């Protein structure tokens, strides 16, 4: 007998986290504002996603819209910093966020850019319950903000089509991550408002791997992402002690 709790019965939303990010919703598209770190981080994660998707699905890297025909979910999409590039590359994009102010900001900005993106104020478990399926799920900088990490990952993984991909980006629970991502970024450099992150919610690669395996996905690749303060630039690195990304695949 299957005693596993259905994804739809799980509430993964943390109201305090939604309120925190909703309070900053108007600043999503200000590259010098409170989301400056994400604007700096975006080129690196976009290049990583594009290269891995093109390789996995045997797409033409030379065309302007290589993602034509792919359906992508950006869960916890915020103001749409990833949704818009995905749409420009030709994908049908669903951007989902539990914060209505974030979705409103994303809708307005996409409209100004002439982009057709399916933005929804909803949750991963609601989408899973509705039977949604995607070729790719972007689960980026979200799991360290949810109330039930395993339930959230399970709900997301259940929406990945056979042969599809899920990208996960998060922060490792190490002293180095505490020093750089919280003390440095929030209190010393003021890149982020104080309290943006809770160190106890950071996730070790081993913990994430266990959640991913339990959800029925295979890990294809792991990589660290590091910041160079001299060049003011992010890049991929073998060091996963602070920021890292995991590429997962559902077996065909």
Coordinates of C-alpha atoms in Angstrom, one line a residue, residues 21-247:
X21 CA 9.9 39.2 -0.9
X22 CA 6.5 40.8 -1.6
X23 CA 7.7 43.9 0.3
X24 CA 10.5 44.2 -2.2
X25 CA 8.4 43.4 -5.3
X26 CA 8.7 46.8 -6.9
X27 CA 12.5 46.5 -7.0
X28 CA 12.8 43.3 -9.0
X29 CA 13.9 45.0 -12.2
X30 CA 16.2 47.6 -10.6
X31 CA 19.8 46.3 -11.3
X32 CA 21.1 48.6 -8.6
X33 CA 18.4 47.8 -6.0
X34 CA 17.7 45.0 -3.5
X35 CA 18.0 42.3 -6.2
X36 CA 21.3 43.5 -7.5
X37 CA 23.0 40.1 -6.6
X38 CA 20.5 38.3 -8.8
X39 CA 21.1 40.6 -11.7
X40 CA 24.8 40.0 -11.3
X41 CA 24.2 36.3 -11.0
X42 CA 21.8 36.0 -13.9
X43 CA 24.3 35.8 -16.8
X44 CA 26.1 32.9 -15.3
X45 CA 23.0 30.8 -14.5
X46 CA 21.4 31.7 -17.8
X47 CA 24.5 30.5 -19.7
X48 CA 24.6 27.3 -17.7
X49 CA 20.9 26.6 -18.3
X50 CA 21.1 27.3 -22.0
X51 CA 24.2 25.2 -22.6
X52 CA 22.8 22.2 -20.7
X53 CA 19.4 22.4 -22.2
X54 CA 20.8 22.6 -25.7
X55 CA 23.0 19.6 -25.1
X56 CA 20.4 17.5 -23.4
X57 CA 17.7 18.0 -26.0
X58 CA 20.1 18.0 -29.0
X59 CA 19.1 21.5 -30.0
X60 CA 20.8 23.9 -32.4
X61 CA 23.0 26.3 -30.3
X62 CA 23.4 28.7 -33.2
X63 CA 19.7 29.7 -33.6
X64 CA 18.2 32.7 -31.8
X65 CA 15.3 30.7 -30.3
X66 CA 16.7 27.3 -29.5
X67 CA 14.0 26.5 -26.9
X68 CA 11.1 26.5 -29.4
X69 CA 8.7 23.7 -28.4
X70 CA 9.8 23.3 -24.8
X71 CA 7.6 24.0 -21.9
X72 CA 9.4 25.5 -18.9
X73 CA 8.2 26.2 -15.3
X74 CA 10.1 28.8 -13.3
X75 CA 8.8 28.0 -9.8
X76 CA 9.2 30.9 -7.3
X77 CA 9.7 33.2 -10.3
X78 CA 9.7 36.4 -8.4
X79 CA 9.7 39.3 -10.8
X80 CA 10.5 37.2 -13.8
X81 CA 14.3 37.6 -14.1
X82 CA 14.6 34.1 -15.6
X83 CA 11.2 33.8 -17.3
X84 CA 11.9 36.6 -19.7
X85 CA 15.2 35.2 -21.1
X86 CA 13.5 31.8 -21.4
X87 CA 10.7 33.3 -23.4
X88 CA 13.1 35.1 -25.6
X89 CA 14.8 31.8 -26.4
X90 CA 11.4 30.5 -27.6
X91 CA 10.1 28.5 -24.7
X92 CA 6.5 28.4 -23.5
X93 CA 7.1 29.7 -20.0
X94 CA 4.9 29.4 -16.9
X95 CA 6.1 31.6 -14.1
X96 CA 4.7 30.7 -10.7
X97 CA 5.0 32.5 -7.4
X98 CA 3.0 32.5 -4.2
X99 CA 3.4 36.2 -3.9
X100 CA 0.7 38.2 -5.8
X101 CA 2.8 41.4 -5.8
X102 CA 5.7 39.5 -7.4
X103 CA 3.4 38.2 -10.1
X104 CA 1.9 41.6 -10.7
X105 CA 5.4 43.1 -11.1
X106 CA 6.4 40.3 -13.5
X107 CA 3.2 40.7 -15.6
X108 CA 3.7 44.4 -16.0
X109 CA 7.3 44.1 -17.0
X110 CA 6.7 41.3 -19.5
X111 CA 3.9 43.3 -21.0
X112 CA 6.3 46.3 -21.4
X113 CA 8.7 44.0 -23.2
X114 CA 6.1 42.5 -25.5
X115 CA 6.6 39.0 -24.0
X116 CA 3.8 36.4 -23.6
X117 CA 4.5 34.6 -20.4
X118 CA 1.9 32.6 -18.4
X119 CA 2.3 34.1 -14.9
X120 CA 0.3 32.5 -12.1
X121 CA 0.0 33.3 -8.4
X122 CA 0.1 29.7 -7.2
X123 CA 2.2 27.0 -5.6
X124 CA 4.2 23.9 -6.7
X125 CA 1.7 21.6 -4.9
X126 CA -1.3 23.2 -6.6
X127 CA 0.3 22.9 -10.1
X128 CA 1.2 19.3 -9.3
X129 CA -2.3 18.5 -8.2
X130 CA -3.6 20.0 -11.5
X131 CA -1.4 17.5 -13.4
X132 CA 0.9 20.1 -15.0
X133 CA 3.9 18.6 -16.9
X134 CA 7.0 20.4 -18.1
X135 CA 10.1 19.6 -20.1
X136 CA 12.2 21.8 -17.8
X137 CA 11.7 23.1 -14.2
X138 CA 13.8 26.0 -12.9
X139 CA 14.0 25.7 -9.1
X140 CA 16.4 28.5 -8.5
X141 CA 17.2 30.1 -5.2
X142 CA 13.8 28.9 -3.8
X143 CA 14.3 25.8 -1.7
X144 CA 16.0 27.7 1.1
X145 CA 12.8 29.7 1.5
X146 CA 10.1 27.0 1.6
X147 CA 8.4 25.5 4.7
X148 CA 8.8 21.9 3.6
X149 CA 11.8 21.3 1.4
X150 CA 11.3 17.6 0.7
X151 CA 7.6 18.2 -0.1
X152 CA 8.4 21.0 -2.4
X153 CA 11.0 19.1 -4.3
X154 CA 8.7 16.1 -4.5
X155 CA 5.9 18.3 -6.0
X156 CA 8.3 19.9 -8.5
X157 CA 9.8 16.6 -9.5
X158 CA 6.4 15.1 -10.2
X159 CA 5.9 17.7 -12.9
X160 CA 9.1 16.8 -14.8
X161 CA 8.3 14.9 -18.0
X162 CA 10.2 11.6 -18.7
X163 CA 13.5 12.7 -20.1
X164 CA 13.0 16.2 -18.7
X165 CA 15.3 18.3 -16.6
X166 CA 15.1 20.2 -13.3
X167 CA 17.7 22.8 -12.3
X168 CA 18.1 23.5 -8.6
X169 CA 20.2 26.4 -7.2
X170 CA 20.6 27.0 -3.5
X171 CA 23.1 27.7 -0.7
X172 CA 25.2 25.2 1.2
X173 CA 24.8 25.2 5.0
X174 CA 28.5 25.8 5.9
X175 CA 30.3 28.4 8.0
X176 CA 31.7 29.9 4.8
X177 CA 28.2 30.4 3.4
X178 CA 27.1 32.0 6.7
X179 CA 30.1 34.3 6.6
X180 CA 29.7 35.3 2.9
X181 CA 25.9 35.1 2.2
X182 CA 24.6 36.4 5.5
X183 CA 27.2 38.4 7.4
X184 CA 28.9 39.7 4.2
X185 CA 26.0 40.2 1.8
X186 CA 23.4 41.2 4.2
X187 CA 25.1 43.1 7.0
X188 CA 28.5 44.3 5.7
X189 CA 28.0 45.0 2.0
X190 CA 24.2 45.5 2.3
X191 CA 23.6 43.7 -1.0
X192 CA 20.4 42.2 0.5
X193 CA 18.1 43.3 3.3
X194 CA 19.1 41.9 6.7
X195 CA 17.1 38.7 7.3
X196 CA 16.7 37.7 3.7
X197 CA 18.2 34.3 4.5
X198 CA 18.1 31.9 7.4
X199 CA 21.2 29.8 7.7
X200 CA 19.3 27.0 9.2
X201 CA 17.4 26.7 5.9
X202 CA 20.5 26.4 3.8
X203 CA 20.8 22.9 2.3
X204 CA 23.9 20.7 2.0
X205 CA 24.5 18.8 -1.3
X206 CA 24.0 15.5 0.5
X207 CA 20.6 16.6 1.9
X208 CA 19.5 17.9 -1.5
X209 CA 20.7 14.7 -3.2
X210 CA 18.6 12.6 -0.8
X211 CA 15.5 14.7 -1.5
X212 CA 16.0 14.5 -5.3
X213 CA 16.5 10.7 -5.2
X214 CA 13.4 10.3 -3.1
X215 CA 11.5 12.3 -5.6
X216 CA 12.5 9.9 -8.4
X217 CA 15.0 12.1 -10.3
X218 CA 18.7 11.4 -11.1
X219 CA 21.5 13.9 -10.5
X220 CA 23.3 14.5 -13.8
X221 CA 25.7 17.2 -12.6
X222 CA 26.6 19.5 -9.7
X223 CA 28.6 22.7 -9.8
X224 CA 29.6 25.5 -7.5
X225 CA 29.0 29.1 -8.3
X226 CA 31.5 31.7 -7.0
X227 CA 31.8 35.5 -6.9
X228 CA 35.0 37.3 -7.8
X229 CA 34.9 40.7 -6.0
X230 CA 37.8 42.1 -8.1
X231 CA 36.1 41.3 -11.4
X232 CA 32.6 41.8 -9.9
X233 CA 31.5 38.7 -11.7
X234 CA 30.1 35.3 -11.0
X235 CA 31.4 32.1 -12.6
X236 CA 31.2 28.3 -12.2
X237 CA 33.6 26.7 -9.8
X238 CA 34.3 23.3 -8.3
X239 CA 33.8 24.9 -4.9
X240 CA 30.3 24.1 -3.7
X241 CA 30.8 25.5 -0.2
X242 CA 28.5 28.5 -0.7
X243 CA 26.3 28.8 -3.9
X244 CA 25.8 25.7 -6.0
X245 CA 23.6 24.3 -8.7
X246 CA 22.3 20.8 -9.3
X247 CA 21.1 19.5 -12.7

